[in-house]
Amino acid sequence: MNKWTRRSFITTGLLAGGGLMVGVALRPGNRAKGLAQHVTSEGETFVHTWVKLDANNVVTAIVPHAEMGQGVGTALTQMLADELNADWNLVKFEEAPAITPFANHPILKGMLPPGVEIPEIVVPTVDGLLMRTAQALNLQITGGSMSVRSTGVYGMRVAGAAVQEMLRLAAAEAWQVPLDQVVARNSQLIHEASSRTEPYSAFAAAASEMTPPSTPQLKTPEEFTIIGHHVERHDIPSKVDGTATFALDVRLPNMLYATVRRTPTFGGGIESLDDSKARALPGVVDVIRLPASKAEALVGNFTATESVAVVAEGYWPAKQGLDALKIVWSETANDYVSSASIFEQFDRDISAGVDREVDVAEGDFEATMANAAQVIEADYRAPYLAHTCMEPLNATAVVEDGRAEVWVGCQAPLPFRQAIADAMGFDAENVTLHNCFMGGGFGRKSRADYAIQAVQLAAKMGRPVQLIWTREEDVRQDFYRPAVQSRFRAGLDKDGNLTAWENTYVDKHEPVEAPLIPYTPLTASNIGYVSSPTHVPFGAWRSVDHSQHGFFTESFFDEVAVAAGQDPYEYRAARLADKPRQLAVLRKAAEAAGWGAPLGEGQGRGISFQECFGSIVAQVVEVTVLDGQTQVDRVVAAVDAGIAVSPDGLSAQIESGIIYGLTAALYGEITIENGAVKQSNFSDYEALRISAAPKIETHIINSGSAIGGAGEPGTPGVAPALANAIFDATGFRVRSLPINLIDLDYKVEDVVTPA
Amino acid sequence: MTVLTVNGVKQETSVDSSTPLLWVIREQLELTGTKFGCGIGQCGACTVRLNGTAIRSCLTPVAAADGQEIQTIEGLAPSDGALHSLQAAWIKHQVPQCGYCQSGQLMSAAALLESNPTPSDEDIDLAMEGNICRCGMYGRIKAAIKTAAKAGADNTADGTADALTIIATAKETADE
């Protein structure tokens, strides 16, 4: 029987047909509190990143991350192929199957042919990032802009380098020549002195017998030939001819369709249901009440309340049936909660400051404020936001004989599998999950509520069911980017230097460093938060806490610069003087944007700086405000992600993050009325359209620092850069979002600039 | 009974005539390249062409398409193994991210170029305003439409050759 050893790092196996398979296993070392539950279990072995080499000399990277548009498969495969010296045309990738490594070697069932022995190899030093890598790999979570900087750095590159060394060794032995004379190049092994050239695949079998090197030699950045170079994404051709399969496109024999409505007021339930009209409609097969469900998720557990589904021969009759339901929702304690009452609560809780938790407290804040020549104060607010992925939530399921098979697009295949198993009372081994391309994810598809509903319906019907949420349900039953209020006080000395910075905000999620500012020196600072819980479900939303705090801190810091009578860019630059890498990014954005160049009537320019998810981004926005209408003309971004593995992919992610953040800054607001979400669809929860899209220029800096994330860092900086540009254009300081709710034409006359 | 010609093939369907065309295309004809996004004609993911004009199939009752010519993304390429100049340009500019909206984007762009082979920025904005891309690839969409328009303007031979080379490379990589 196959056996995983406790400390496997790099593992090999022979594939049927003589191919080679290599895995990288990450062993959890210290059992950090909180992470241990995710990364340790009886087996302790993580085996997720795999390389296959087949008899046709084709390398397959098996990528443990989900594709939601970010090009992760291509970027990770680049990292593997580069270290392997592979021919890019002989490389492909697959997404890893959703199978857990926790139980008794179930991974072997899906991944390895029988009879493979796994050699034990020394594990490298385990540090913090590696722990997070292990967590992400273990749960197959795609989020936190982690894939390239964790899996890529610790998995793909190491695996590629190890395989390359093993193949060279195998060739050297076969040819009886010194190892250092064997060159691996373009998927060929070459011995020049004897004019011998053979494909990698010729030595796959021999290599699989070897003990892999535990610390293979990795390339230096100067040696990269694929990393940092432009390659076309593998998934794109299928996305221009309609053949890419999203979960919505799954077609099973005898399949029914369903759509669903959940209690609109969060925490509520169903008082009564009259489904007689729905059942009478042609094509409607059944109306089913689904129980509440709960599951553990990456960022906090969640509960989804009761819902009603209409099952029919097609989506359309199901939707007609849904509209024909007469549902009386039960009264809840939250029926009178509104956005206004929530912000009143935030305001009250910040003022009361009860049990305030401190992120950072340095120096004597009150004493520094007492000595300040100038004090400024402001409150900032950001609303709830929905994710509105292009692809409405959907899942397809079959349940038979105590087993479920599910097709879904999700950011966390293993937690989904577990959540489904828990909801159905199955063992996880009896749930097979097929992860499809996601039509957007942005954090929403890390919650398994919709997949659970589909499985519950399939179990009831005894037939395959495809559950498709209406867009209205998608908007009203999200896990929302939370509304936040932040209260600032700052003190300046007589020369305009910032000496004291205080920020008290409500509720903290992650990343923990989101509310911090990078600027120094400061005599005193105090950043902290109070708890102010609401009934609105929390969800991670592209860049998570950075999305609000980026707007707050970079806008208020702009207020400080203005109060000091100084240029907002130069004021920032002076306070990044001891951080050359950060300063270079700020300078690049400002210089590329032509900071200081004259602007036309109604135009303004604003800047922001953000460091998050391991990357540094500075943005300059140019805006025109005429007759109260805001047009974003241009965004210039500079980004340092250490090394841009896929430069065009990084640019695309920054462009994408900016438009996502701009949609939120200009239009994004989920309003709570009577405890429920008011908005319903793109008609009242707008997305930025092509005519409003600015010209975006992305400038990449390859500093050579540790590789950073790409999916999220572009998002937080655009709102403050835009708000600062609007101030530059109009003298009006935007302190709450979205901007389209502000009458800039009216208020421009009334504005009082900070003293 | 409704009779449609979809991508040149005559199709019959007996679903209720008020059923939106989108669901007939996706469920009865199993052409799943056309997507559901909002159901109220706001996002454009369901865009197909009805007698050449870009329409929102989520709002169009199948009865309105009776006896008409429908083109979906599956029928955009001139023939098997070849791509429409827009598809080639989409690959060249690496337009799609999640890709979910792109069938609709391409169908709107195809209708635009057919009626206006050399669109200005404003023409593009006007024609593409109804297609939301939540990944925010608007700059690339605009650039790709211009590339395709230029390939068309350069008149067949050169433009087509370029496009086909781009595709051949991309396809080769993808098929491995």
Coordinates of N, CA, C and O in Angstrom, one line a residue, chain B residues 32-161:
Chain B
T32 N -24.0 26.7 -24.8 CA -23.8 27.3 -23.5 C -22.8 28.5 -23.5 O -22.5 29.1 -22.5
G33 N -22.3 28.8 -24.7 CA -21.4 30.0 -24.8 C -22.1 31.3 -24.4 O -21.5 32.2 -24.0
T34 N -23.4 31.4 -24.7 CA -24.2 32.6 -24.4 C -24.5 32.5 -22.9 O -25.1 31.5 -22.4
K35 N -24.3 33.6 -22.2 CA -24.4 33.5 -20.7 C -25.6 34.3 -20.1 O -26.0 35.3 -20.7
F36 N -26.0 33.8 -18.9 CA -27.0 34.6 -18.1 C -26.2 35.4 -17.1 O -25.3 35.0 -16.4
G37 N -26.6 36.7 -17.1 CA -25.9 37.6 -16.2 C -26.8 38.4 -15.2 O -26.6 38.5 -14.1
C38 N -27.9 38.9 -15.8 CA -28.8 39.7 -14.9 C -30.3 39.4 -15.2 O -31.1 39.6 -14.3
G39 N -30.7 39.0 -16.4 CA -32.1 38.7 -16.6 C -32.9 39.9 -16.9 O -34.1 39.8 -17.2
I40 N -32.3 41.1 -16.9 CA -33.1 42.3 -17.2 C -32.5 43.2 -18.2 O -32.8 44.4 -18.3
G41 N -31.6 42.6 -19.1 CA -31.0 43.4 -20.2 C -30.1 44.5 -19.7 O -29.8 45.5 -20.4
Q42 N -29.5 44.3 -18.5 CA -28.6 45.4 -18.0 C -27.1 45.1 -18.2 O -26.3 46.0 -18.3
C43 N -26.7 43.8 -18.4 CA -25.3 43.5 -18.4 C -24.7 43.0 -19.7 O -23.5 43.1 -19.9
G44 N -25.6 42.5 -20.6 CA -25.1 42.2 -21.9 C -24.4 40.8 -22.1 O -24.0 40.4 -23.1
A45 N -24.3 40.0 -21.0 CA -23.7 38.7 -21.0 C -24.4 37.8 -22.0 O -23.8 36.9 -22.6
C46 N -25.7 38.1 -22.2 CA -26.6 37.2 -23.0 C -26.6 37.6 -24.5 O -27.5 37.1 -25.2
T47 N -25.8 38.6 -24.9 CA -25.9 39.2 -26.2 C -25.7 38.1 -27.3 O -24.7 37.4 -27.3
V48 N -26.7 38.1 -28.2 CA -26.6 37.3 -29.5 C -27.0 38.2 -30.6 O -27.4 39.4 -30.4
R49 N -26.8 37.8 -31.8 CA -27.3 38.6 -32.9 C -28.5 38.0 -33.6 O -28.6 36.8 -33.8
L50 N -29.5 38.9 -33.8 CA -30.8 38.5 -34.4 C -30.7 39.3 -35.8 O -30.8 40.5 -35.8
N51 N -30.6 38.5 -36.8 CA -30.5 39.1 -38.2 C -29.4 40.1 -38.2 O -29.5 41.2 -38.8
G52 N -28.3 39.8 -37.5 CA -27.1 40.7 -37.5 C -27.1 41.7 -36.4 O -26.0 42.2 -36.0
T53 N -28.2 42.1 -35.8 CA -28.2 43.1 -34.8 C -28.0 42.5 -33.4 O -28.5 41.4 -33.1
A54 N -27.2 43.1 -32.6 CA -26.9 42.6 -31.2 C -28.2 42.8 -30.4 O -28.7 44.0 -30.3
I55 N -28.6 41.8 -29.8 CA -29.8 41.9 -28.9 C -29.5 41.2 -27.6 O -28.6 40.4 -27.4
R56 N -30.4 41.5 -26.6 CA -30.3 40.9 -25.2 C -31.2 39.7 -25.2 O -32.4 39.9 -25.2
S57 N -30.6 38.5 -25.3 CA -31.5 37.3 -25.4 C -32.3 37.0 -24.2 O -33.2 36.3 -24.2
C58 N -31.9 37.6 -23.0 CA -32.6 37.3 -21.8 C -33.9 38.0 -21.7 O -34.8 37.7 -20.9
L59 N -34.1 39.0 -22.6 CA -35.4 39.8 -22.6 C -36.2 39.5 -23.9 O -37.3 40.0 -24.0
T60 N -35.6 38.7 -24.8 CA -36.3 38.5 -26.1 C -37.1 37.2 -26.1 O -36.5 36.2 -26.0
P61 N -38.4 37.3 -26.2 CA -39.2 36.1 -26.2 C -38.8 35.3 -27.4 O -38.5 35.8 -28.5
V62 N -38.8 34.0 -27.3 CA -38.4 33.1 -28.4 C -39.3 33.4 -29.6 O -38.9 33.3 -30.8
A63 N -40.5 33.7 -29.3 CA -41.5 34.0 -30.4 C -41.0 35.1 -31.3 O -41.2 35.1 -32.5
A64 N -40.3 36.1 -30.7 CA -39.8 37.2 -31.6 C -38.7 36.8 -32.5 O -38.4 37.5 -33.4
A65 N -38.1 35.6 -32.3 CA -37.1 35.1 -33.1 C -37.6 34.1 -34.1 O -36.8 33.5 -34.9
D66 N -38.9 33.9 -34.1 CA -39.5 32.8 -35.0 C -39.2 33.2 -36.5 O -39.4 34.3 -36.9
G67 N -38.6 32.2 -37.1 CA -38.3 32.4 -38.6 C -37.1 33.3 -38.8 O -36.7 33.6 -40.0
Q68 N -36.4 33.7 -37.7 CA -35.2 34.6 -37.9 C -33.9 33.9 -37.8 O -33.8 32.8 -37.4
E69 N -32.9 34.7 -38.2 CA -31.5 34.2 -38.1 C -30.8 34.6 -36.8 O -30.8 35.8 -36.5
I70 N -30.4 33.6 -36.0 CA -29.7 33.9 -34.8 C -28.2 33.5 -34.9 O -27.9 32.4 -35.5
Q71 N -27.3 34.4 -34.4 CA -25.9 34.0 -34.4 C -25.5 34.0 -32.9 O -25.7 35.0 -32.2
T72 N -24.9 33.0 -32.4 CA -24.3 33.0 -31.1 C -22.8 32.9 -31.2 O -22.3 32.8 -32.3
I73 N -22.1 33.0 -30.1 CA -20.7 32.9 -30.1 C -20.1 31.7 -30.8 O -19.1 31.8 -31.5
E74 N -20.9 30.6 -30.7 CA -20.4 29.4 -31.3 C -20.4 29.5 -32.9 O -19.7 28.7 -33.5
G75 N -21.1 30.5 -33.4 CA -21.2 30.7 -34.8 C -20.4 31.9 -35.3 O -20.6 32.3 -36.5
L76 N -19.7 32.5 -34.4 CA -19.0 33.7 -34.8 C -17.8 33.5 -35.8 O -17.6 34.2 -36.7
A77 N -17.1 32.4 -35.5 CA -15.9 32.1 -36.4 C -16.4 31.8 -37.8 O -17.5 31.1 -37.9
P78 N -15.7 32.2 -38.9 CA -16.2 31.9 -40.2 C -16.2 30.4 -40.5 O -17.0 30.0 -41.3
S79 N -15.3 29.6 -39.9 CA -15.3 28.2 -40.2 C -14.6 27.5 -39.0 O -13.9 28.1 -38.3
D80 N -14.7 26.2 -39.0 CA -14.0 25.5 -37.9 C -12.5 25.7 -38.1 O -12.0 25.6 -39.2
G81 N -11.8 25.8 -37.0 CA -10.4 26.0 -37.1 C -9.9 27.4 -37.4 O -8.7 27.7 -37.3
A82 N -10.8 28.3 -37.8 CA -10.5 29.7 -38.0 C -11.2 30.5 -37.0 O -12.0 30.0 -36.3
L83 N -10.7 31.7 -36.8 CA -11.4 32.6 -35.8 C -11.8 33.9 -36.5 O -11.2 34.3 -37.5
H84 N -12.8 34.5 -36.0 CA -13.2 35.8 -36.4 C -12.1 36.8 -36.1 O -11.4 36.6 -35.1
S85 N -11.9 37.8 -36.9 CA -10.8 38.8 -36.6 C -10.9 39.4 -35.2 O -9.9 39.7 -34.5
L86 N -12.1 39.5 -34.6 CA -12.3 40.0 -33.3 C -11.8 38.9 -32.3 O -11.1 39.3 -31.3
Q87 N -12.0 37.7 -32.5 CA -11.5 36.7 -31.6 C -10.0 36.7 -31.6 O -9.3 36.5 -30.5
A88 N -9.4 36.8 -32.8 CA -7.9 36.9 -32.9 C -7.4 38.1 -32.1 O -6.4 38.0 -31.4
A89 N -8.1 39.2 -32.3 CA -7.6 40.4 -31.6 C -7.8 40.2 -30.1 O -7.0 40.7 -29.3
W90 N -8.9 39.6 -29.7 CA -9.1 39.3 -28.2 C -7.9 38.5 -27.6 O -7.5 38.8 -26.5
I91 N -7.4 37.6 -28.4 CA -6.3 36.8 -27.9 C -5.0 37.6 -27.9 O -4.3 37.6 -26.9
K92 N -4.9 38.4 -29.0 CA -3.6 39.2 -29.1 C -3.6 40.2 -27.9 O -2.5 40.4 -27.3
H93 N -4.7 40.8 -27.6 CA -4.7 41.7 -26.4 C -4.9 41.1 -25.1 O -5.0 41.8 -24.1
Q94 N -5.0 39.7 -25.1 CA -5.2 39.0 -23.8 C -6.4 39.7 -23.1 O -6.3 40.0 -21.9
V95 N -7.5 39.8 -23.8 CA -8.7 40.5 -23.2 C -9.3 39.8 -22.0 O -9.5 40.3 -20.9
P96 N -9.7 38.5 -22.2 CA -10.5 37.9 -21.1 C -9.7 37.7 -19.8 O -8.5 37.3 -19.8
Q97 N -10.4 37.9 -18.7 CA -9.8 37.4 -17.4 C -10.7 36.3 -17.0 O -10.4 35.1 -17.4
C98 N -11.8 36.5 -16.3 CA -12.7 35.4 -16.0 C -13.4 34.9 -17.2 O -13.7 33.7 -17.4
G99 N -13.6 35.8 -18.2 CA -14.1 35.3 -19.5 C -15.6 35.2 -19.6 O -16.1 35.0 -20.7
Y100 N -16.3 35.4 -18.5 CA -17.7 35.1 -18.5 C -18.5 36.1 -19.4 O -19.5 35.7 -20.1
C101 N -18.1 37.3 -19.5 CA -18.9 38.3 -20.2 C -18.5 38.3 -21.7 O -19.0 39.0 -22.5
Q102 N -17.4 37.6 -22.0 CA -16.7 37.9 -23.3 C -17.5 37.4 -24.5 O -17.4 38.0 -25.6
S103 N -18.4 36.4 -24.4 CA -19.2 36.0 -25.5 C -20.1 37.2 -25.9 O -20.2 37.5 -27.1
G104 N -20.7 37.8 -24.9 CA -21.6 38.9 -25.2 C -20.8 40.1 -25.7 O -21.2 40.8 -26.6
Q105 N -19.6 40.4 -25.2 CA -18.8 41.5 -25.6 C -18.5 41.3 -27.1 O -18.6 42.2 -27.9
L106 N -18.1 40.0 -27.5 CA -17.7 39.8 -28.9 C -18.9 39.9 -29.8 O -18.7 40.4 -30.9
M107 N -20.0 39.5 -29.4 CA -21.2 39.6 -30.3 C -21.6 41.0 -30.5 O -21.9 41.4 -31.6
S108 N -21.5 41.9 -29.4 CA -21.8 43.3 -29.6 C -20.7 43.9 -30.5 O -21.1 44.7 -31.4
A109 N -19.5 43.5 -30.3 CA -18.4 44.1 -31.2 C -18.5 43.7 -32.6 O -18.3 44.5 -33.5
A110 N -19.0 42.4 -32.8 CA -19.1 41.9 -34.2 C -20.2 42.7 -34.9 O -20.1 43.1 -36.1
A111 N -21.3 43.0 -34.2 CA -22.4 43.8 -34.8 C -21.9 45.2 -35.1 O -22.3 45.8 -36.1
L112 N -21.1 45.7 -34.2 CA -20.6 47.1 -34.4 C -19.7 47.1 -35.7 O -20.0 48.0 -36.6
L113 N -18.8 46.2 -35.8 CA -17.9 46.3 -36.9 C -18.6 46.0 -38.3 O -18.1 46.5 -39.3
E114 N -19.6 45.2 -38.2 CA -20.3 45.0 -39.5 C -21.0 46.2 -40.0 O -21.0 46.5 -41.2
S115 N -21.5 47.0 -39.0 CA -22.2 48.2 -39.5 C -21.3 49.4 -39.6 O -21.6 50.4 -40.3
N116 N -20.2 49.3 -38.9 CA -19.2 50.5 -38.8 C -17.8 49.9 -38.8 O -17.3 49.7 -37.7
P117 N -17.2 49.6 -39.9 CA -15.9 48.9 -39.9 C -14.8 49.7 -39.3 O -13.7 49.1 -39.0
T118 N -14.9 51.0 -39.2 CA -13.8 51.8 -38.6 C -14.4 52.7 -37.5 O -14.4 53.9 -37.6
P119 N -14.8 52.1 -36.4 CA -15.4 52.9 -35.3 C -14.4 53.8 -34.6 O -13.3 53.4 -34.4
S120 N -14.9 55.0 -34.2 CA -14.1 55.9 -33.3 C -14.3 55.4 -31.9 O -15.1 54.5 -31.6
D121 N -13.5 56.0 -31.0 CA -13.7 55.7 -29.5 C -15.1 55.9 -29.1 O -15.7 55.1 -28.3
E122 N -15.7 56.9 -29.6 CA -17.1 57.2 -29.1 C -18.1 56.2 -29.7 O -19.0 55.8 -29.0
D123 N -17.8 55.8 -30.9 CA -18.7 54.7 -31.5 C -18.5 53.4 -30.7 O -19.5 52.7 -30.5
I124 N -17.3 53.1 -30.3 CA -17.1 51.9 -29.5 C -17.8 52.0 -28.2 O -18.5 51.1 -27.8
D125 N -17.7 53.2 -27.5 CA -18.3 53.4 -26.2 C -19.8 53.2 -26.4 O -20.5 52.5 -25.6
L126 N -20.4 53.7 -27.4 CA -21.8 53.7 -27.6 C -22.3 52.2 -27.9 O -23.3 51.8 -27.3
A127 N -21.6 51.5 -28.7 CA -22.0 50.1 -29.1 C -21.7 49.2 -27.9 O -22.5 48.2 -27.8
M128 N -20.7 49.4 -27.1 CA -20.3 48.5 -26.0 C -20.8 48.8 -24.6 O -20.6 48.2 -23.7
E129 N -21.6 50.0 -24.6 CA -22.0 50.5 -23.3 C -22.9 49.5 -22.5 O -23.0 49.5 -21.3
G130 N -23.6 48.6 -23.2 CA -24.5 47.7 -22.6 C -23.9 46.4 -22.1 O -24.5 45.5 -21.6
N131 N -22.6 46.3 -22.3 CA -21.9 45.0 -21.9 C -20.9 45.3 -20.7 O -19.9 46.0 -20.8
I132 N -21.3 44.8 -19.5 CA -20.5 45.0 -18.3 C -19.4 43.9 -18.3 O -19.6 42.8 -18.6
C133 N -18.2 44.4 -17.9 CA -17.1 43.4 -17.6 C -16.7 43.7 -16.2 O -16.1 44.7 -15.9
R134 N -17.0 42.8 -15.3 CA -16.6 43.0 -13.9 C -15.1 42.9 -13.6 O -14.6 43.4 -12.6
C135 N -14.4 42.2 -14.5 CA -13.0 42.2 -14.4 C -12.4 43.5 -14.9 O -11.2 43.7 -14.8
G136 N -13.2 44.3 -15.6 CA -12.7 45.7 -15.9 C -11.8 45.8 -17.1 O -10.9 46.6 -17.1
M137 N -12.0 44.9 -18.1 CA -11.0 44.9 -19.2 C -11.4 45.8 -20.3 O -11.1 45.6 -21.5
Y138 N -12.0 46.9 -20.0 CA -12.5 47.8 -21.0 C -11.4 48.4 -21.9 O -11.6 48.5 -23.1
G139 N -10.3 48.7 -21.4 CA -9.2 49.3 -22.2 C -8.8 48.2 -23.2 O -8.5 48.6 -24.4
R140 N -8.7 47.0 -22.8 CA -8.2 46.0 -23.7 C -9.3 45.7 -24.8 O -9.0 45.4 -25.9
I141 N -10.6 45.7 -24.4 CA -11.7 45.5 -25.3 C -11.6 46.6 -26.4 O -11.7 46.3 -27.6
K142 N -11.4 47.8 -26.0 CA -11.4 48.9 -26.9 C -10.2 48.7 -27.9 O -10.3 48.9 -29.1
A143 N -9.0 48.4 -27.3 CA -7.8 48.2 -28.2 C -8.0 47.0 -29.1 O -7.6 47.1 -30.3
A144 N -8.7 46.0 -28.7 CA -8.9 44.8 -29.5 C -9.8 45.1 -30.7 O -9.7 44.6 -31.8
I145 N -10.9 45.9 -30.4 CA -11.8 46.2 -31.4 C -11.1 47.0 -32.5 O -11.3 46.8 -33.7
K146 N -10.2 47.9 -32.1 CA -9.4 48.7 -33.1 C -8.5 47.8 -33.9 O -8.3 48.1 -35.1
T147 N -7.9 46.9 -33.2 CA -7.0 46.0 -33.9 C -7.8 45.2 -35.0 O -7.3 45.0 -36.1
A148 N -8.9 44.7 -34.6 CA -9.8 43.9 -35.5 C -10.2 44.8 -36.7 O -10.3 44.4 -37.8
A149 N -10.6 46.1 -36.3 CA -11.0 47.0 -37.4 C -9.9 47.3 -38.3 O -10.1 47.3 -39.6
K150 N -8.7 47.4 -37.8 CA -7.5 47.7 -38.7 C -7.3 46.4 -39.5 O -7.0 46.6 -40.7
A151 N -7.4 45.2 -39.0 CA -7.2 44.0 -39.8 C -8.2 44.0 -40.9 O -7.8 43.6 -42.0
G152 N -9.4 44.4 -40.6 CA -10.4 44.5 -41.7 C -10.1 45.5 -42.7 O -10.1 45.3 -43.9
A153 N -9.6 46.7 -42.2 CA -9.3 47.8 -43.1 C -8.1 47.5 -44.0 O -8.0 47.9 -45.2
D154 N -7.1 46.8 -43.4 CA -5.9 46.4 -44.2 C -6.3 45.5 -45.3 O -5.4 45.1 -46.1
N155 N -7.5 45.0 -45.3 CA -8.1 44.3 -46.4 C -7.5 42.9 -46.5 O -6.5 42.6 -47.1
T156 N -8.3 42.0 -46.1 CA -8.1 40.6 -46.2 C -6.7 40.1 -46.0 O -6.2 40.0 -44.9
A157 N -6.0 39.8 -47.1 CA -4.7 39.1 -47.1 C -3.8 39.3 -45.8 O -3.7 38.4 -45.0
D158 N -3.3 40.5 -45.7 CA -2.3 40.7 -44.6 C -3.0 40.6 -43.3 O -2.5 39.9 -42.4
G159 N -4.1 41.3 -43.1 CA -4.8 41.2 -41.8 C -5.2 39.8 -41.4 O -4.9 39.4 -40.3
T160 N -5.7 39.1 -42.3 CA -6.1 37.7 -42.0 C -4.9 36.8 -41.7 O -5.0 36.1 -40.7
A161 N -3.9 37.0 -42.4 CA -2.7 36.2 -42.2 C -2.2 36.5 -40.8 O -1.9 35.5 -40.0

